[in-house]
Short mmCIF file of N, CA and C and ligand atoms in Angstrom, two decimals:
data_model
loop_
_atom_site.label_atom_id
_atom_site.label_comp_id
_atom_site.label_asym_id
_atom_site.label_seq_id
_atom_site.Cartn_x
_atom_site.Cartn_y
_atom_site.Cartn_z
N UNK A 215 111.31 128.30 96.49
CA UNK A 215 110.19 127.35 96.66
C UNK A 215 108.91 127.95 96.11
N UNK A 216 108.23 127.17 95.30
CA UNK A 216 106.95 127.64 94.74
C UNK A 216 105.94 126.51 94.77
N UNK A 217 104.83 126.78 95.43
CA UNK A 217 103.75 125.81 95.47
C UNK A 217 102.73 126.20 94.40
N UNK A 218 102.51 125.27 93.47
CA UNK A 218 101.61 125.56 92.34
C UNK A 218 100.17 125.18 92.70
N UNK A 219 99.25 125.77 91.97
CA UNK A 219 97.84 125.47 92.21
C UNK A 219 97.47 124.13 91.59
N UNK A 220 96.72 123.32 92.33
CA UNK A 220 96.29 122.00 91.85
C UNK A 220 95.02 122.14 91.01
N UNK A 221 95.07 121.54 89.84
CA UNK A 221 93.90 121.52 88.96
C UNK A 221 92.98 120.38 89.41
N UNK A 222 91.70 120.70 89.57
CA UNK A 222 90.76 119.67 90.00
C UNK A 222 89.83 119.26 88.87
N UNK A 223 89.42 118.00 88.92
CA UNK A 223 88.45 117.48 87.97
C UNK A 223 87.17 118.32 88.08
N UNK A 224 86.45 118.66 87.00
CA UNK A 224 86.55 118.14 85.63
C UNK A 224 87.32 119.03 84.65
N UNK A 225 88.41 119.69 85.09
CA UNK A 225 89.21 120.50 84.15
C UNK A 225 89.74 119.61 83.03
N UNK A 226 89.67 120.11 81.82
CA UNK A 226 90.01 119.32 80.62
C UNK A 226 91.48 118.88 80.58
N UNK A 227 92.37 119.68 81.18
CA UNK A 227 93.81 119.36 81.16
C UNK A 227 94.08 118.00 81.81
N UNK A 228 93.19 117.58 82.71
CA UNK A 228 93.33 116.28 83.37
C UNK A 228 93.00 115.12 82.43
N UNK A 229 92.27 115.42 81.37
CA UNK A 229 91.90 114.36 80.42
C UNK A 229 92.52 114.62 79.05
N UNK A 230 93.70 115.26 79.08
CA UNK A 230 94.46 115.55 77.87
C UNK A 230 95.82 114.87 77.99
N UNK A 231 96.31 114.29 76.88
CA UNK A 231 97.61 113.62 76.91
C UNK A 231 98.74 114.64 76.97
N UNK A 232 99.68 114.45 77.88
CA UNK A 232 100.83 115.34 78.00
C UNK A 232 101.89 114.98 76.96
N UNK A 233 102.68 115.96 76.54
CA UNK A 233 103.70 115.77 75.49
C UNK A 233 105.05 115.36 76.09
N UNK A 234 105.83 114.61 75.30
CA UNK A 234 107.18 114.22 75.71
C UNK A 234 108.05 115.46 75.96
N UNK A 235 108.88 115.39 76.99
CA UNK A 235 109.86 116.44 77.24
C UNK A 235 111.01 116.27 76.26
N UNK A 236 111.41 117.38 75.61
CA UNK A 236 112.48 117.34 74.61
C UNK A 236 113.72 118.06 75.14
N UNK A 237 113.50 119.18 75.84
CA UNK A 237 114.63 119.99 76.32
C UNK A 237 114.82 119.81 77.82
N UNK A 238 115.99 119.26 78.19
CA UNK A 238 116.31 119.09 79.61
C UNK A 238 117.10 120.32 80.06
N UNK A 239 116.37 121.42 80.25
CA UNK A 239 117.01 122.71 80.53
C UNK A 239 116.57 123.26 81.90
N UNK A 240 117.01 124.47 82.19
CA UNK A 240 116.68 125.08 83.49
C UNK A 240 115.18 125.28 83.66
N UNK A 241 114.48 125.56 82.56
CA UNK A 241 113.03 125.75 82.65
C UNK A 241 112.36 124.46 83.13
N UNK A 242 112.84 123.32 82.60
CA UNK A 242 112.30 122.02 83.02
C UNK A 242 112.61 121.79 84.50
N UNK A 243 113.87 122.06 84.89
CA UNK A 243 114.27 121.81 86.28
C UNK A 243 113.48 122.68 87.26
N UNK A 244 113.07 123.86 86.81
CA UNK A 244 112.25 124.75 87.65
C UNK A 244 110.86 124.13 87.85
N UNK A 245 110.27 123.61 86.78
CA UNK A 245 108.96 122.95 86.89
C UNK A 245 109.05 121.74 87.83
N UNK A 246 110.13 120.94 87.66
CA UNK A 246 110.33 119.75 88.50
C UNK A 246 110.42 120.16 89.98
N UNK A 247 111.21 121.20 90.28
CA UNK A 247 111.37 121.65 91.66
C UNK A 247 110.03 122.13 92.22
N UNK A 248 109.30 122.92 91.42
CA UNK A 248 107.99 123.42 91.87
C UNK A 248 107.01 122.27 92.10
N UNK A 249 107.11 121.23 91.28
CA UNK A 249 106.22 120.08 91.47
C UNK A 249 106.54 119.34 92.76
N UNK A 250 107.84 119.18 93.08
CA UNK A 250 108.22 118.56 94.36
C UNK A 250 107.70 119.41 95.52
N UNK A 251 107.86 120.73 95.43
CA UNK A 251 107.38 121.63 96.50
C UNK A 251 105.87 121.49 96.67
N UNK A 252 105.16 121.39 95.55
CA UNK A 252 103.69 121.31 95.58
C UNK A 252 103.25 119.99 96.20
N UNK A 253 103.92 118.90 95.79
CA UNK A 253 103.62 117.58 96.34
C UNK A 253 103.84 117.56 97.86
N UNK A 254 104.98 118.09 98.29
CA UNK A 254 105.30 118.12 99.72
C UNK A 254 104.27 118.96 100.49
N UNK A 255 103.90 120.10 99.92
CA UNK A 255 102.97 121.01 100.58
C UNK A 255 101.62 120.33 100.84
N UNK A 256 101.24 119.41 99.94
CA UNK A 256 99.95 118.71 100.08
C UNK A 256 100.10 117.34 100.73
N UNK A 257 101.32 117.00 101.18
CA UNK A 257 101.58 115.65 101.74
C UNK A 257 101.12 114.56 100.79
N UNK A 258 101.31 114.77 99.50
CA UNK A 258 100.90 113.77 98.50
C UNK A 258 102.03 112.81 98.24
N UNK A 259 101.70 111.62 97.74
CA UNK A 259 102.71 110.60 97.41
C UNK A 259 103.26 110.80 96.01
N UNK A 260 102.47 111.47 95.17
CA UNK A 260 102.90 111.67 93.80
C UNK A 260 102.12 112.79 93.14
N UNK A 261 102.67 113.27 92.04
CA UNK A 261 102.02 114.37 91.31
C UNK A 261 102.44 114.28 89.85
N UNK A 262 101.48 114.45 88.96
CA UNK A 262 101.77 114.49 87.52
C UNK A 262 101.59 115.92 87.03
N UNK A 263 102.35 116.28 86.00
CA UNK A 263 102.37 117.68 85.54
C UNK A 263 100.98 118.19 85.14
N UNK A 264 100.15 117.30 84.57
CA UNK A 264 98.78 117.73 84.21
C UNK A 264 98.08 118.38 85.40
N UNK A 265 98.37 117.88 86.60
CA UNK A 265 97.66 118.34 87.80
C UNK A 265 98.04 119.76 88.21
N UNK A 266 99.12 120.30 87.61
CA UNK A 266 99.45 121.71 87.84
C UNK A 266 99.32 122.48 86.53
N UNK A 267 98.58 121.89 85.59
CA UNK A 267 98.26 122.59 84.34
C UNK A 267 99.38 122.60 83.32
N UNK A 268 100.39 121.70 83.48
CA UNK A 268 101.52 121.64 82.56
C UNK A 268 101.40 120.36 81.74
N UNK A 269 101.28 120.48 80.41
CA UNK A 269 101.10 119.28 79.59
C UNK A 269 102.43 118.73 79.09
N UNK A 270 103.29 118.36 80.05
CA UNK A 270 104.57 117.71 79.76
C UNK A 270 104.64 116.44 80.59
N UNK A 271 105.38 115.43 80.05
CA UNK A 271 105.39 114.13 80.71
C UNK A 271 106.39 114.12 81.87
N UNK A 272 105.94 114.67 83.01
CA UNK A 272 106.77 114.77 84.21
C UNK A 272 105.96 114.24 85.40
N UNK A 273 106.60 113.37 86.19
CA UNK A 273 105.98 112.83 87.41
C UNK A 273 106.96 113.01 88.55
N UNK A 274 106.48 113.39 89.71
CA UNK A 274 107.31 113.38 90.92
C UNK A 274 106.63 112.47 91.94
N UNK A 275 107.45 111.81 92.75
CA UNK A 275 106.92 110.88 93.74
C UNK A 275 107.79 110.86 94.99
N UNK A 276 107.16 110.66 96.12
CA UNK A 276 107.89 110.36 97.35
C UNK A 276 106.90 109.67 98.29
N UNK A 277 107.17 108.41 98.58
CA UNK A 277 106.24 107.62 99.37
C UNK A 277 106.84 107.42 100.75
N UNK A 278 106.28 108.08 101.77
CA UNK A 278 106.86 107.96 103.11
C UNK A 278 106.63 106.57 103.69
N UNK A 279 107.52 106.19 104.59
CA UNK A 279 107.36 104.91 105.28
C UNK A 279 106.58 105.14 106.56
N UNK A 280 105.44 104.49 106.68
CA UNK A 280 104.64 104.57 107.90
C UNK A 280 104.68 103.24 108.60
N UNK A 281 104.40 103.23 109.89
CA UNK A 281 104.51 101.99 110.66
C UNK A 281 103.53 100.92 110.19
N UNK A 282 102.39 101.34 109.64
CA UNK A 282 101.39 100.38 109.21
C UNK A 282 101.68 99.84 107.81
N UNK A 283 102.76 100.34 107.21
CA UNK A 283 103.05 99.99 105.82
C UNK A 283 103.66 98.61 105.64
N UNK A 284 103.95 97.90 106.72
CA UNK A 284 104.62 96.62 106.60
C UNK A 284 106.10 96.82 106.44
N UNK A 285 106.78 95.90 105.74
CA UNK A 285 108.24 96.01 105.65
C UNK A 285 108.68 97.28 104.93
N UNK A 286 109.81 97.79 105.34
CA UNK A 286 110.34 98.98 104.69
C UNK A 286 110.94 98.56 103.34
N UNK A 287 110.52 99.23 102.29
CA UNK A 287 110.98 98.93 100.93
C UNK A 287 112.06 99.94 100.52
N UNK A 288 112.84 99.58 99.51
CA UNK A 288 113.94 100.45 99.07
C UNK A 288 113.43 101.81 98.60
N UNK A 289 112.18 101.85 98.11
CA UNK A 289 111.65 103.10 97.54
C UNK A 289 110.98 104.00 98.56
N UNK A 290 110.81 103.51 99.80
CA UNK A 290 110.21 104.36 100.84
C UNK A 290 111.08 105.59 101.10
N UNK A 291 110.45 106.74 101.26
CA UNK A 291 111.12 108.00 101.63
C UNK A 291 112.12 108.48 100.58
N UNK A 292 112.12 107.84 99.41
CA UNK A 292 113.06 108.24 98.35
C UNK A 292 112.31 109.15 97.38
N UNK A 293 113.02 110.17 96.92
CA UNK A 293 112.39 111.14 96.02
C UNK A 293 112.65 110.74 94.58
N UNK A 294 111.60 110.70 93.78
CA UNK A 294 111.73 110.31 92.37
C UNK A 294 111.26 111.43 91.45
N UNK A 295 112.00 111.63 90.37
CA UNK A 295 111.55 112.47 89.27
C UNK A 295 111.57 111.58 88.04
N UNK A 296 110.41 111.36 87.45
CA UNK A 296 110.29 110.50 86.27
C UNK A 296 109.86 111.36 85.09
N UNK A 297 110.76 111.53 84.13
CA UNK A 297 110.45 112.31 82.94
C UNK A 297 110.33 111.35 81.75
N UNK A 298 109.27 111.54 80.97
CA UNK A 298 108.94 110.64 79.85
C UNK A 298 108.91 109.17 80.32
N UNK A 299 108.24 108.87 81.43
CA UNK A 299 108.25 107.49 81.95
C UNK A 299 107.50 106.53 81.04
N UNK A 300 108.06 105.33 80.92
CA UNK A 300 107.41 104.25 80.16
C UNK A 300 107.46 102.99 81.01
N UNK A 301 106.32 102.40 81.26
CA UNK A 301 106.27 101.14 82.00
C UNK A 301 106.60 100.02 81.02
N UNK A 302 107.71 99.30 81.30
CA UNK A 302 108.20 98.32 80.34
C UNK A 302 107.85 96.89 80.73
N UNK A 303 107.44 96.69 82.00
CA UNK A 303 107.12 95.33 82.44
C UNK A 303 106.08 95.41 83.55
N UNK A 304 105.11 94.52 83.50
CA UNK A 304 104.13 94.45 84.59
C UNK A 304 103.94 92.98 84.96
N UNK A 305 103.60 92.74 86.24
CA UNK A 305 103.38 91.38 86.68
C UNK A 305 102.31 91.34 87.76
N UNK A 306 101.39 90.39 87.65
CA UNK A 306 100.39 90.16 88.68
C UNK A 306 99.34 91.25 88.77
N UNK A 307 98.44 91.10 89.72
CA UNK A 307 97.40 92.09 89.96
C UNK A 307 97.34 92.37 91.46
N UNK A 308 97.09 93.61 91.83
CA UNK A 308 96.94 93.97 93.24
C UNK A 308 95.92 95.09 93.35
N UNK A 309 95.27 95.16 94.50
CA UNK A 309 94.25 96.19 94.72
C UNK A 309 94.64 97.01 95.94
N UNK A 310 94.79 98.32 95.74
CA UNK A 310 95.15 99.22 96.85
C UNK A 310 94.22 100.42 96.84
N UNK A 311 94.08 101.03 98.00
CA UNK A 311 93.26 102.25 98.11
C UNK A 311 94.05 103.44 97.56
N UNK A 312 93.42 104.23 96.72
CA UNK A 312 94.08 105.40 96.11
C UNK A 312 93.26 106.65 96.33
N UNK A 313 94.00 107.76 96.44
CA UNK A 313 93.38 109.07 96.44
C UNK A 313 94.05 109.90 95.38
N UNK A 314 93.55 111.10 95.12
CA UNK A 314 94.13 111.95 94.08
C UNK A 314 93.87 113.41 94.43
N UNK A 315 94.92 114.24 94.37
CA UNK A 315 94.76 115.65 94.71
C UNK A 315 93.72 116.34 93.82
N UNK A 316 93.52 115.81 92.63
CA UNK A 316 92.56 116.43 91.71
C UNK A 316 91.12 115.98 91.98
N UNK A 317 90.98 115.03 92.94
CA UNK A 317 89.65 114.55 93.36
C UNK A 317 89.58 114.61 94.89
N UNK A 318 89.51 115.80 95.47
CA UNK A 318 89.59 115.91 96.93
C UNK A 318 88.51 115.08 97.63
N UNK A 319 88.95 114.34 98.65
CA UNK A 319 87.99 113.58 99.47
C UNK A 319 87.57 112.24 98.89
N UNK A 320 88.09 111.88 97.73
CA UNK A 320 87.70 110.61 97.11
C UNK A 320 88.81 109.57 97.31
N UNK A 321 88.47 108.45 97.93
CA UNK A 321 89.41 107.34 98.09
C UNK A 321 88.71 106.08 97.63
N UNK A 322 89.37 105.32 96.75
CA UNK A 322 88.74 104.10 96.24
C UNK A 322 89.79 103.02 96.02
N UNK A 323 89.37 101.77 96.10
CA UNK A 323 90.26 100.65 95.79
C UNK A 323 90.33 100.48 94.28
N UNK A 324 91.55 100.43 93.78
CA UNK A 324 91.77 100.30 92.34
C UNK A 324 92.65 99.08 92.09
N UNK A 325 92.28 98.26 91.12
CA UNK A 325 93.11 97.11 90.77
C UNK A 325 94.08 97.48 89.66
N UNK A 326 95.35 97.20 89.90
CA UNK A 326 96.40 97.50 88.91
C UNK A 326 97.41 96.37 88.92
N UNK A 327 98.45 96.52 88.09
CA UNK A 327 99.54 95.55 88.10
C UNK A 327 100.24 95.59 89.47
N UNK A 328 100.68 94.42 89.96
CA UNK A 328 101.30 94.31 91.28
C UNK A 328 102.74 94.80 91.26
N UNK A 329 103.48 94.37 90.23
CA UNK A 329 104.89 94.78 90.11
C UNK A 329 105.11 95.42 88.76
N UNK A 330 105.91 96.46 88.75
CA UNK A 330 106.18 97.13 87.47
C UNK A 330 107.68 97.47 87.36
N UNK A 331 108.11 97.61 86.12
CA UNK A 331 109.42 98.20 85.83
C UNK A 331 109.14 99.43 84.99
N UNK A 332 109.79 100.54 85.35
CA UNK A 332 109.58 101.78 84.60
C UNK A 332 110.93 102.35 84.16
N UNK A 333 110.95 102.80 82.91
CA UNK A 333 112.12 103.51 82.38
C UNK A 333 111.76 104.98 82.30
N UNK A 334 112.71 105.84 82.68
CA UNK A 334 112.43 107.28 82.63
C UNK A 334 113.76 108.03 82.56
N UNK A 335 113.67 109.34 82.44
CA UNK A 335 114.84 110.22 82.45
C UNK A 335 114.76 111.09 83.71
N UNK A 336 115.92 111.44 84.27
CA UNK A 336 115.91 112.40 85.37
C UNK A 336 115.98 113.82 84.78
N UNK A 337 116.00 114.82 85.65
CA UNK A 337 115.91 116.21 85.17
C UNK A 337 117.18 116.68 84.45
N UNK A 338 118.25 115.82 84.52
CA UNK A 338 119.47 116.13 83.76
C UNK A 338 119.47 115.44 82.40
N UNK A 339 118.45 114.62 82.15
CA UNK A 339 118.36 113.91 80.87
C UNK A 339 119.01 112.54 80.89
N UNK A 340 119.32 112.05 82.11
CA UNK A 340 119.95 110.74 82.25
C UNK A 340 118.88 109.66 82.39
N UNK A 341 119.02 108.61 81.54
CA UNK A 341 118.03 107.54 81.54
C UNK A 341 118.27 106.56 82.69
N UNK A 342 117.19 106.07 83.30
CA UNK A 342 117.32 105.07 84.35
C UNK A 342 116.12 104.14 84.33
N UNK A 343 116.26 103.03 85.04
CA UNK A 343 115.19 102.04 85.11
C UNK A 343 115.04 101.58 86.55
N UNK A 344 113.82 101.53 87.05
CA UNK A 344 113.57 101.04 88.41
C UNK A 344 112.37 100.10 88.42
N UNK A 345 112.38 99.18 89.39
CA UNK A 345 111.27 98.25 89.55
C UNK A 345 110.77 98.30 90.98
N UNK A 346 109.48 98.06 91.17
CA UNK A 346 108.94 98.05 92.52
C UNK A 346 107.53 97.52 92.51
N UNK A 347 107.03 97.28 93.73
CA UNK A 347 105.68 96.74 93.88
C UNK A 347 104.87 97.66 94.79
N UNK A 348 103.71 97.17 95.19
CA UNK A 348 102.89 97.82 96.22
C UNK A 348 102.61 99.29 95.89
N UNK A 349 102.83 100.19 96.87
CA UNK A 349 102.48 101.60 96.65
C UNK A 349 103.34 102.25 95.57
N UNK A 350 104.59 101.81 95.46
CA UNK A 350 105.45 102.35 94.40
C UNK A 350 104.82 102.05 93.04
N UNK A 351 104.43 100.80 92.86
CA UNK A 351 103.85 100.36 91.60
C UNK A 351 102.53 101.08 91.31
N UNK A 352 101.67 101.14 92.33
CA UNK A 352 100.36 101.79 92.15
C UNK A 352 100.54 103.27 91.81
N UNK A 353 101.51 103.90 92.49
CA UNK A 353 101.75 105.33 92.30
C UNK A 353 102.26 105.61 90.88
N UNK A 354 103.23 104.82 90.42
CA UNK A 354 103.75 105.02 89.06
C UNK A 354 102.62 104.85 88.04
N UNK A 355 101.78 103.84 88.24
CA UNK A 355 100.69 103.60 87.29
C UNK A 355 99.65 104.71 87.34
N UNK A 356 99.33 105.17 88.55
CA UNK A 356 98.37 106.28 88.71
C UNK A 356 98.89 107.54 88.02
N UNK A 357 100.17 107.86 88.24
CA UNK A 357 100.74 109.10 87.70
C UNK A 357 100.97 109.02 86.18
N UNK A 358 101.42 107.87 85.68
CA UNK A 358 101.61 107.77 84.23
C UNK A 358 100.25 107.78 83.52
N UNK A 359 99.22 107.27 84.18
CA UNK A 359 97.86 107.41 83.65
C UNK A 359 97.52 108.89 83.46
N UNK A 360 97.84 109.71 84.47
CA UNK A 360 97.57 111.15 84.36
C UNK A 360 98.19 111.72 83.08
N UNK A 361 99.43 111.30 82.79
CA UNK A 361 100.13 111.83 81.61
C UNK A 361 99.41 111.44 80.32
N UNK A 362 98.68 110.32 80.38
CA UNK A 362 97.90 109.89 79.21
C UNK A 362 96.49 110.44 79.23
N UNK A 363 96.20 111.32 80.19
CA UNK A 363 94.86 111.91 80.27
C UNK A 363 93.83 110.98 80.88
N UNK A 364 94.34 109.98 81.65
CA UNK A 364 93.43 109.02 82.28
C UNK A 364 93.39 109.30 83.78
N UNK A 365 92.22 109.59 84.31
CA UNK A 365 92.09 109.83 85.75
C UNK A 365 91.62 108.55 86.43
N UNK A 366 91.86 108.44 87.75
CA UNK A 366 91.65 107.13 88.40
C UNK A 366 90.19 106.69 88.41
N UNK A 367 89.29 107.62 88.22
CA UNK A 367 87.86 107.26 88.10
C UNK A 367 87.66 106.32 86.91
N UNK A 368 88.46 106.51 85.85
CA UNK A 368 88.37 105.65 84.67
C UNK A 368 88.81 104.21 84.97
N UNK A 369 89.50 104.00 86.10
CA UNK A 369 89.96 102.66 86.48
C UNK A 369 89.01 101.99 87.46
N UNK A 370 87.93 102.69 87.84
CA UNK A 370 86.96 102.11 88.78
C UNK A 370 85.89 101.36 87.98
N UNK A 371 85.10 100.55 88.69
CA UNK A 371 83.97 99.91 88.03
C UNK A 371 83.00 101.00 87.58
N UNK A 372 82.17 100.68 86.60
CA UNK A 372 81.26 101.67 86.06
C UNK A 372 80.34 102.24 87.15
N UNK A 373 79.91 101.38 88.05
CA UNK A 373 78.99 101.80 89.11
C UNK A 373 79.69 102.76 90.08
N UNK A 374 80.91 102.39 90.51
CA UNK A 374 81.67 103.24 91.44
C UNK A 374 81.98 104.59 90.80
N UNK A 375 82.39 104.55 89.53
CA UNK A 375 82.74 105.79 88.81
C UNK A 375 81.53 106.73 88.75
N UNK A 376 80.35 106.16 88.50
CA UNK A 376 79.14 106.97 88.42
C UNK A 376 78.84 107.62 89.77
N UNK A 377 79.04 106.85 90.85
CA UNK A 377 78.79 107.37 92.20
C UNK A 377 79.76 108.51 92.53
N UNK A 378 81.04 108.32 92.17
CA UNK A 378 82.05 109.35 92.45
C UNK A 378 81.74 110.62 91.66
N UNK A 379 81.40 110.47 90.38
CA UNK A 379 81.09 111.64 89.55
C UNK A 379 79.90 112.41 90.14
N UNK A 380 78.89 111.65 90.60
CA UNK A 380 77.68 112.26 91.16
C UNK A 380 78.03 113.05 92.43
N UNK A 381 78.88 112.43 93.27
CA UNK A 381 79.29 113.07 94.52
C UNK A 381 80.06 114.37 94.24
N UNK A 382 80.97 114.31 93.26
CA UNK A 382 81.79 115.48 92.95
C UNK A 382 80.95 116.59 92.33
N UNK A 383 79.99 116.22 91.48
CA UNK A 383 79.14 117.24 90.87
C UNK A 383 78.31 117.94 91.94
N UNK A 384 77.87 117.17 92.93
CA UNK A 384 77.09 117.72 94.04
C UNK A 384 77.96 118.71 94.83
N UNK A 385 79.24 118.31 95.11
CA UNK A 385 80.17 119.21 95.83
C UNK A 385 80.38 120.50 95.05
N UNK A 386 80.49 120.36 93.72
CA UNK A 386 80.74 121.50 92.86
C UNK A 386 79.58 122.47 92.91
N UNK A 387 78.36 121.96 92.84
CA UNK A 387 77.15 122.80 92.88
C UNK A 387 77.08 123.50 94.23
N UNK A 388 77.42 122.74 95.31
CA UNK A 388 77.35 123.33 96.65
C UNK A 388 78.38 124.44 96.82
N UNK A 389 79.60 124.23 96.28
CA UNK A 389 80.64 125.25 96.45
C UNK A 389 80.33 126.49 95.61
N UNK A 390 79.63 126.28 94.48
CA UNK A 390 79.26 127.44 93.67
C UNK A 390 78.12 128.23 94.31
N UNK A 391 77.35 127.53 95.17
CA UNK A 391 76.23 128.18 95.84
C UNK A 391 76.65 129.01 97.05
N UNK A 392 77.93 128.85 97.49
CA UNK A 392 78.40 129.57 98.70
C UNK A 392 78.58 131.05 98.46
ZN1 LIG B 1188 96.06 111.67 90.74
#
């Protein structure tokens, strides 16, 4: 088990496009395992490789089922590894509250597609396709954005994004002053 260090904004790797995975080998499977360990350690719902400083198109996800979550969905509590994910279908619009390990303490409502279908490869190189809505959908879109170098602040209104950037810069100055 290895918990990797989380890269926080404004590190450039968060705004850099990650490269397609070509070799489905033991080195890849080690990164995938470490990413799952890191996600679990932080009680996060998802993690993209950029967030641990790896510029490869790898996403891990696990969305726990909580009592306030409404009906239990097929994707609740299920562990996902999405390599080279491509969203092939989107439908509707929905707004959910999102957070991000790379933006500690920031939670904002983001509007995204309501339902999505995503194609990806698992760590053995086997292709699969899954569809889902709600938190599954928001999480896949949030994490695949990371792979394209897009952070969730870019999905906020201009005013909200400016406020978040200002807040984070203030936190950064304060932590450097300690
Ligand atoms: Zn994130």
